[in-house]
Coordinates of C-alpha atoms in Angstrom, one line a residue:
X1 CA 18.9 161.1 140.4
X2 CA 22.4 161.8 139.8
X3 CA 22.8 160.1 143.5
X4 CA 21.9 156.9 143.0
X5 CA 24.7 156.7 140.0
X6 CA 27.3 158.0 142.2
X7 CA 26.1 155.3 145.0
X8 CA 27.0 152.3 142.6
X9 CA 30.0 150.3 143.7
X10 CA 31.6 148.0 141.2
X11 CA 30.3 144.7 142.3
X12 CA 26.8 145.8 140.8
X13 CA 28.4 145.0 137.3
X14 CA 29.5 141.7 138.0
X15 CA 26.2 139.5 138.8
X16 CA 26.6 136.7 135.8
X17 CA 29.8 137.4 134.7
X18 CA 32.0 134.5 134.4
X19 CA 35.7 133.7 136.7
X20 CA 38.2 135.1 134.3
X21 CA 41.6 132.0 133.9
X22 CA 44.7 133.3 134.5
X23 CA 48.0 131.0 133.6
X24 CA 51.3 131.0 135.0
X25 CA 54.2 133.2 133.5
X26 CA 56.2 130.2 132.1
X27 CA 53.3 128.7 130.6
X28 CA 54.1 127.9 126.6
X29 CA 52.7 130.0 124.4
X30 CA 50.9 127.3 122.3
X31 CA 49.2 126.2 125.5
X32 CA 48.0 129.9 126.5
X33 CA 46.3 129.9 122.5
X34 CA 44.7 126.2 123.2
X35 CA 43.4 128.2 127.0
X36 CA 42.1 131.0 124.8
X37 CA 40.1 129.0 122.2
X38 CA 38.8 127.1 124.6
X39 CA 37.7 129.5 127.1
X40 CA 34.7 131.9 127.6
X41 CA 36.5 135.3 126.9
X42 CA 38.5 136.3 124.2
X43 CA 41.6 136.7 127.1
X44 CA 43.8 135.0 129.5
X45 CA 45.4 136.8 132.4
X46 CA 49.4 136.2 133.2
X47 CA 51.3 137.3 136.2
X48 CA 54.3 138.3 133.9
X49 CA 56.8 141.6 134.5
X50 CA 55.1 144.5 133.3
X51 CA 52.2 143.7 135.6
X52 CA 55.0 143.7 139.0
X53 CA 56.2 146.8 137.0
X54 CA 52.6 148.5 137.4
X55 CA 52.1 146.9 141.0
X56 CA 55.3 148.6 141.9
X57 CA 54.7 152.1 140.1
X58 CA 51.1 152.4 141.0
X59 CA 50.7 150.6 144.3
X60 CA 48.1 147.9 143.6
X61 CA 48.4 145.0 145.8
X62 CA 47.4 142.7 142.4
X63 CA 47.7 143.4 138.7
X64 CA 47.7 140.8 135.9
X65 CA 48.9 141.2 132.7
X66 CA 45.9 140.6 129.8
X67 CA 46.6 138.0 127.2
X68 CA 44.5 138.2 123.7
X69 CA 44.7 136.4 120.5
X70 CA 45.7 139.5 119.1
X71 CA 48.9 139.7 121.0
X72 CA 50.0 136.3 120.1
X73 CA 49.5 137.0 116.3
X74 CA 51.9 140.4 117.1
X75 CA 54.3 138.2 118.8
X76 CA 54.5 135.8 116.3
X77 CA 54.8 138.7 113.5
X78 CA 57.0 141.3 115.1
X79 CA 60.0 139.3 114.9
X80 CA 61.5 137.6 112.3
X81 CA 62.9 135.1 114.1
X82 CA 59.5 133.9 115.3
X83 CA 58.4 133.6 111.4
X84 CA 60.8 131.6 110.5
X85 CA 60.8 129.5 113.0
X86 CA 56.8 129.3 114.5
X87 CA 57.4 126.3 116.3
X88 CA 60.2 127.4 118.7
X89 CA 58.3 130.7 119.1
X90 CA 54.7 129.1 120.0
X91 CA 57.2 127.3 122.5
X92 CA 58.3 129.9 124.3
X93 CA 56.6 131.3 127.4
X94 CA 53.9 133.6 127.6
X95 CA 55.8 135.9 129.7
X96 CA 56.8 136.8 126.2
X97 CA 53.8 137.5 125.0
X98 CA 52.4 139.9 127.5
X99 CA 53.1 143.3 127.0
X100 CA 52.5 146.2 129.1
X101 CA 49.5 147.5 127.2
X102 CA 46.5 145.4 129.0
X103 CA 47.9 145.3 132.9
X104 CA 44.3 145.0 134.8
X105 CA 44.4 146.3 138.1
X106 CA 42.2 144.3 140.9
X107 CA 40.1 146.5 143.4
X108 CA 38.0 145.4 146.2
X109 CA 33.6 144.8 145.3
X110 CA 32.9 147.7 147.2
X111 CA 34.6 150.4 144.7
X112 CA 32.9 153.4 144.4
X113 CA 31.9 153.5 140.6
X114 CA 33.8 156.9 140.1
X115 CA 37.2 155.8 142.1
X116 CA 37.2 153.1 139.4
X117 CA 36.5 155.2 136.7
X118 CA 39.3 156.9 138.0
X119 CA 42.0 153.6 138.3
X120 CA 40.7 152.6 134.7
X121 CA 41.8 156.1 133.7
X122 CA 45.0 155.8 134.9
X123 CA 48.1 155.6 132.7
X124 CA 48.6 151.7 131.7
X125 CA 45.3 150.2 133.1
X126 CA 43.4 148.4 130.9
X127 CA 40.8 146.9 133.1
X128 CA 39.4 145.7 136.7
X129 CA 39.6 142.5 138.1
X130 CA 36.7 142.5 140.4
X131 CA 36.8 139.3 143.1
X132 CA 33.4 137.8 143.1
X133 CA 31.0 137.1 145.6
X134 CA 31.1 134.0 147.5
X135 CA 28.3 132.7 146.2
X136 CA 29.3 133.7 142.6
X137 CA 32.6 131.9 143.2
X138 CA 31.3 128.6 144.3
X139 CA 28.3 128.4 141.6
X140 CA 31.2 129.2 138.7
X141 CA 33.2 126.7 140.4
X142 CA 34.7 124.3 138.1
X143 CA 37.2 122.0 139.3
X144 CA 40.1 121.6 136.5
X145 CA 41.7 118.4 135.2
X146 CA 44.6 117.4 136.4
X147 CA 46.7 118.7 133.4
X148 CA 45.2 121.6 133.2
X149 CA 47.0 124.4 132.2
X150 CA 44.9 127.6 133.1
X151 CA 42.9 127.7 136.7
X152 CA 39.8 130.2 137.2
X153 CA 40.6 132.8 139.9
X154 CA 38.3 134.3 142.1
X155 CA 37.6 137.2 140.5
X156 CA 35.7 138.7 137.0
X157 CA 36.9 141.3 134.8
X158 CA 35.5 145.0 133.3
X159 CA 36.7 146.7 130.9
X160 CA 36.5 150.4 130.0
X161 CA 33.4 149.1 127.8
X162 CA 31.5 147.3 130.5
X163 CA 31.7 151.2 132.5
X164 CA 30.7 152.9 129.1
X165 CA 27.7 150.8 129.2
X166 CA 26.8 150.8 132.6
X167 CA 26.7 154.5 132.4
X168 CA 24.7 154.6 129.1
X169 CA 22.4 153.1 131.0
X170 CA 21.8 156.5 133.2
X171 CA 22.6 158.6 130.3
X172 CA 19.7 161.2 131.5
X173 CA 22.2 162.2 134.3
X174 CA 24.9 163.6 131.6
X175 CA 22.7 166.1 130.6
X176 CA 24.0 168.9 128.9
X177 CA 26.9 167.0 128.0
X178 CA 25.5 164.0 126.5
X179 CA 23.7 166.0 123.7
X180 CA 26.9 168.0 123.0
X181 CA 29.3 167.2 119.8
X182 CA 32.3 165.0 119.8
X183 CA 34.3 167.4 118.1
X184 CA 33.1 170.7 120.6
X185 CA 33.9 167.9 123.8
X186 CA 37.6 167.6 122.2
X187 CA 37.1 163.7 122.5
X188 CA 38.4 163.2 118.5
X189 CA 41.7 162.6 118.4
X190 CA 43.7 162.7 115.2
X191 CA 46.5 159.9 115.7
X192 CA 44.8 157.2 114.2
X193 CA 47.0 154.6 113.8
X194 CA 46.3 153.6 109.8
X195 CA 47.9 151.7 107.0
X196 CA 47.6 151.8 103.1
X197 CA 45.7 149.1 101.4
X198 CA 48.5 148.0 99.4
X199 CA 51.0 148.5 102.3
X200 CA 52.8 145.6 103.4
X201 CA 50.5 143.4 106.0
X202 CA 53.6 143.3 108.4
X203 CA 53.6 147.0 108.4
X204 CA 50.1 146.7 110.5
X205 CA 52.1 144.9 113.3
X206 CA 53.8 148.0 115.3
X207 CA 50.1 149.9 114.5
X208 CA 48.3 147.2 116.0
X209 CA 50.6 147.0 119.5
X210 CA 49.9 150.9 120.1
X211 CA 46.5 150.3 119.2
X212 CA 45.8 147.7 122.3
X213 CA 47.0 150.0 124.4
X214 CA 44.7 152.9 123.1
X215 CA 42.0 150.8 123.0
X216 CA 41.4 151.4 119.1
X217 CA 42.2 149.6 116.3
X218 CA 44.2 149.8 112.6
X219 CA 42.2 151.5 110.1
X220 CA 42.9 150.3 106.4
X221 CA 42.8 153.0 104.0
X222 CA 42.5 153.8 99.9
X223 CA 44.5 156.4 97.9
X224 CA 41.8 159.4 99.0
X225 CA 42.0 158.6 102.4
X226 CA 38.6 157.0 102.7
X227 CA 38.3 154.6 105.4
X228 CA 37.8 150.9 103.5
X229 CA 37.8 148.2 106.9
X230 CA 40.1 147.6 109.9
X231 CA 42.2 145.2 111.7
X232 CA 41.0 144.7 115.1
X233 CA 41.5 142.7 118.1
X234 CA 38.2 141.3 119.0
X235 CA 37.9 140.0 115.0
X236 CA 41.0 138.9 115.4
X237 CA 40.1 137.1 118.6
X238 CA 38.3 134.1 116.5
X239 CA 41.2 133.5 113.9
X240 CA 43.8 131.1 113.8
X241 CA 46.8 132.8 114.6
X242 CA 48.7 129.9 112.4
X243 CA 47.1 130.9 109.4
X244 CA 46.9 134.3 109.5
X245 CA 50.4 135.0 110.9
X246 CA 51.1 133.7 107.3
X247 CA 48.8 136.0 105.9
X248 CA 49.9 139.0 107.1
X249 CA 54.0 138.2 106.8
X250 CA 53.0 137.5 102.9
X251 CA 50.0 139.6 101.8
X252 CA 49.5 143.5 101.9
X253 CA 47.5 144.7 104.0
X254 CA 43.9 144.8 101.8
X255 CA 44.3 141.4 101.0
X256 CA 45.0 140.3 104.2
X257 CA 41.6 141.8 105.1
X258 CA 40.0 139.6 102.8
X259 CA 42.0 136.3 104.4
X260 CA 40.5 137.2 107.5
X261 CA 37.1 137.8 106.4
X262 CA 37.1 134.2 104.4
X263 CA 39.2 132.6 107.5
X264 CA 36.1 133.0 109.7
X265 CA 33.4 132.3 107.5
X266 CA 34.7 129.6 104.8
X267 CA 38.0 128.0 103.6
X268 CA 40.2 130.9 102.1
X269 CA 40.0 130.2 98.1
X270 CA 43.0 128.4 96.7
X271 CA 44.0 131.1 94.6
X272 CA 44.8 133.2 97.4
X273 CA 46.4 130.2 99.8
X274 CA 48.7 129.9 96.4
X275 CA 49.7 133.2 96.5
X276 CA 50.2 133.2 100.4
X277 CA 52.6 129.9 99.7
X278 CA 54.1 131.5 97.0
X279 CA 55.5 134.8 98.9
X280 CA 56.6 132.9 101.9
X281 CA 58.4 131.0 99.7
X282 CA 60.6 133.7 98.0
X283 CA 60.7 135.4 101.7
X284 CA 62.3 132.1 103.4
X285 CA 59.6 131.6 105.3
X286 CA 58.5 127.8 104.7
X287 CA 58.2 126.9 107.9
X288 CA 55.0 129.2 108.8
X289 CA 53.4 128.5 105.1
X290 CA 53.6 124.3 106.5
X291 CA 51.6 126.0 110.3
X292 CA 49.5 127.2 107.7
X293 CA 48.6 124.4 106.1
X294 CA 48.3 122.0 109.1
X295 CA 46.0 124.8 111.0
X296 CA 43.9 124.7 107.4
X297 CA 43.7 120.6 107.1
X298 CA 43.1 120.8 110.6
X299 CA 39.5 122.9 110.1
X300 CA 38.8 121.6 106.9
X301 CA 35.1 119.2 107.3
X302 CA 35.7 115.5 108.5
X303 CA 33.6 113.8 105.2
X304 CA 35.5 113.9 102.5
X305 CA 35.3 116.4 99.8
X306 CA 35.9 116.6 95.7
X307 CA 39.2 118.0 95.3
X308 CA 38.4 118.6 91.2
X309 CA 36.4 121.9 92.6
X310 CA 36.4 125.2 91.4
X311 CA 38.0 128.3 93.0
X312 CA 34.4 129.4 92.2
X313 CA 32.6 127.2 94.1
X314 CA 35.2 127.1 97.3
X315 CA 32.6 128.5 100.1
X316 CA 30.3 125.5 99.6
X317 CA 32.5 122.8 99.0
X318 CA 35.5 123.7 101.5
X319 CA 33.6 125.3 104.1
X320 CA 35.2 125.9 107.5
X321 CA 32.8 126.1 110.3
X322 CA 33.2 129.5 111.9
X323 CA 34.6 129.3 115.5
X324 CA 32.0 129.5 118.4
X325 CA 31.7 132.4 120.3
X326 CA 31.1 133.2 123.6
X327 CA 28.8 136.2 125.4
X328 CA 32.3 137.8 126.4
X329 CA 34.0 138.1 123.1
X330 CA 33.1 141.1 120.0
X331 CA 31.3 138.5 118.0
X332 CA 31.4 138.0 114.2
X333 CA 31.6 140.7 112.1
X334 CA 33.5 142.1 108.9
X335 CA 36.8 143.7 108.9
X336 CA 34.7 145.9 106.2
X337 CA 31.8 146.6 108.9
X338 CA 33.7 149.7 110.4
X339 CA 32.1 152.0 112.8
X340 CA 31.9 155.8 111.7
X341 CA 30.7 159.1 112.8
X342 CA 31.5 162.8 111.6
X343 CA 32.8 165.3 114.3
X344 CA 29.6 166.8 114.1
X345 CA 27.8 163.6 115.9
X346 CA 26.2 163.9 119.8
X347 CA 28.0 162.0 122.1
X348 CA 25.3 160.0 123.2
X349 CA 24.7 159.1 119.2
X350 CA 29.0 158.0 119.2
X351 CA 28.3 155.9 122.2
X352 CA 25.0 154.1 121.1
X353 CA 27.1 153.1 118.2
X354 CA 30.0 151.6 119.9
X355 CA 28.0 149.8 122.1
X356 CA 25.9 148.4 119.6
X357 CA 28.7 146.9 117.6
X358 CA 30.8 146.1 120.8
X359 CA 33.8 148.2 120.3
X360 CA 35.8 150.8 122.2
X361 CA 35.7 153.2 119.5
X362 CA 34.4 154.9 116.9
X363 CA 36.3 155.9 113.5
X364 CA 35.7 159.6 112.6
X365 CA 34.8 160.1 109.2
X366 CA 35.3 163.8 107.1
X367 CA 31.7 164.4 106.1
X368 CA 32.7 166.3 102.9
X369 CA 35.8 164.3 101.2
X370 CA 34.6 160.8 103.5
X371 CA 38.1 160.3 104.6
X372 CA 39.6 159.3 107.6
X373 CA 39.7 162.3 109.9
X374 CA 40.2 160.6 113.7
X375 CA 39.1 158.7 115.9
X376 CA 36.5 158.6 119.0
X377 CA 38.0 156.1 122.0
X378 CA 36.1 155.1 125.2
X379 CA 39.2 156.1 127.5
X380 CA 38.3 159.5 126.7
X381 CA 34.6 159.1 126.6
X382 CA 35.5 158.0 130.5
X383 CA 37.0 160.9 131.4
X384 CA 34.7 163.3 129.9
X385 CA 31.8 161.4 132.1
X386 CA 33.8 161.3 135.1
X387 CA 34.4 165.2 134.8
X388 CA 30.6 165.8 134.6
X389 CA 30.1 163.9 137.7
X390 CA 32.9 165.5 139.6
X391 CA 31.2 168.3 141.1
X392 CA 28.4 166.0 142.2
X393 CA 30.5 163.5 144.0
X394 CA 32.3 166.5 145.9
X395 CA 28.7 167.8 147.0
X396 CA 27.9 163.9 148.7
X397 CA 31.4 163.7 150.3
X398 CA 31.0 166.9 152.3

């Protein structure tokens, strides 16, 4: 019954789920990318300004500021001071980093399901933090060294994915709705934020800030429109920002697709590292082709190699070892391997797909011409299930 969903509190989503680290504002930013390879999500959480900013506007007693990958590859990119100097920028703190888009917003266990629904769907949230149980908290317990740089705090993290699913889950309570189409719901939305394949990688930058605060992602696109891969955060999540900053300040943006897809799974081939080298050079940007080039020896195999090989035969002989990755990050996956739907698909058909992939959205596909028509995002998925349980949740409360 529709009851027993409305009864859940938000502490029945967080058996298992591991401490989330959180890292003082004026930690460097190199140091907050060592804390985010190293730990078991694909984010770090920082007590910077736009998170006082949303305490202050929105009346939560704590709020945290979310810190990907992603956003360090943006900072490093969106200015050009930080290209041509990496070093002073990785320097800097991380207060610098964190933008406004991913402020999380802590609530106590005992949330109702549908009055965090309702904080997620507020203007600026990106998530929960969720304190754990006391018994949670002391079997996660890990004391830190002495030098360490981020500390666990007492409390997990869900994102607007983590509700999504948990609602899937009970997806026989969102009947008629759930059988409806995305298009007749009004849940696809026609600002995608996209970029030309032969646009200039740097021009993906901006698109990929506003798109970690909708929750999406930058589509890449050919001449007809037709939707050829994407630049998201969670593939971005197990690059090297070193590498790829230098990527995307010196390739277009097709290409650097390709760098990212060969950055994860093997050594980039020489001919394209050349032409990387080659473009920073006649930009002035030395300094972030030599990052690139210590973060590449740096992942290259210990036993030494033949250095008379063949671009052809680069994946076997240069291989990189793709970076681990944990239960709490998108996994592995293509920036080709794009999820799709046409406006005529059921919701419950968009949101099996997103799940399956791990994703907050799904790309919207014209299903006569095949090109890029908009785009599905769990925000609004949210809101649409919150609606349908509305009147319900009014009934209870009287």
């Amino acid at each position: 019954m529709a009851a027993t969903l409305l009864s859940h509190v938000v502490s029945d989503l967080c058996i298992g789920r591991p401490r989330v680290l959180t890292l003082p504002p004026s930690t460097p930013v190199a140091a907050a990318l060592a804390a985010l390879r190293a730990g078991a999500d694909p984010f770090v959480f920082v007590d910077a300004e736009p998170a006082a900013a949303y305490r202050a506007k929105r009346g939560a007693a704590t709020a945290y500021v979310k810190v990907s990958v992603a956003d360090v590859l943006c900072y490093v990119c969106g200015d050009a001071g930080n290209l041509r100097d990496p070093a002073a920028a990785l320097g800097r703190p991380v207060s610098a980093v964190a933008g406004g888009h991913g402020v999380t917003h802590r609530v106590d266990p005992q949330t109702r399901l549908l009055d965090a629904i309702d904080v997620l769907l507020t203007d600026g949230c990106q998530g929960l933090l969720v304190p754990l149980h006391s018994r949670a908290r002391k079997r996660h317990h890990q004391a830190p060294s002495p030098d360490a740089v981020a500390t666990s705090s007492d409390c997990c993290v869900l994102t607007r994915e983590d509700i999504v699913r948990h609602l899937f889950g009970s997806i026989s309570h969102f009947s008629p709705v759930a059988a409806l189409t995305v298009a007749s719901l009004g849940l696809v939305r026609r600002d995608v934020h996209a970029v030309h394949v032969d646009d200039d990688g740097l021009d993906a930058i901006p698109l990929l800030r506003r798109a970690f605060s909708d929750g999406t992602a930058v589509a890449v696109v050919a001449d007809d429109g037709a939707l050829v891969g994407e630049i998201c955060p969670g593939v971005l999540a197990s690059c090297d920002v070193e590498s790829v900053s230098a990527a995307f300040a010196a390739l277009p943006a097709g290409d650097v697709m390709t760098y990212i897809d060969c950055s994860l799974t093997h050594m980039p081939p020489e001919f394209l590292l050349r032409a990387i080298r080659a473009q920073l050079k006649d930009r002035g940007l030395d300094a972030i082709a030599e990052l690139m080039d210590t973060a590449d020896a740096a992942s290259l195999p210990s036993s030494p190699s033949s250095s008379t090989s063949s671009d052809e035969d680069w994946p076997s002989v240069r291989g990189r070892r793709p970076r681990r990755m944990s239960s709490g990050s998108f996994g592995w996956r293509s920036t080709e391997d794009v999820v799709a739907c046409h406006s005529g698909s059921s919701l419950v058909a968009v949101m099996a797909q997103a799940l399956a992939h791990r994703v907050g959205y799904v790309w919207v596909i014209d299903e006569t011409s095949g090109a890029l028509f908009g785009v599905v995002r769990f925000a609004d998925v949210l809101a649409v299930l919150r609606e349908h349980l509305r009147p319900q949740s009014q009934v209870l409360c009287r």
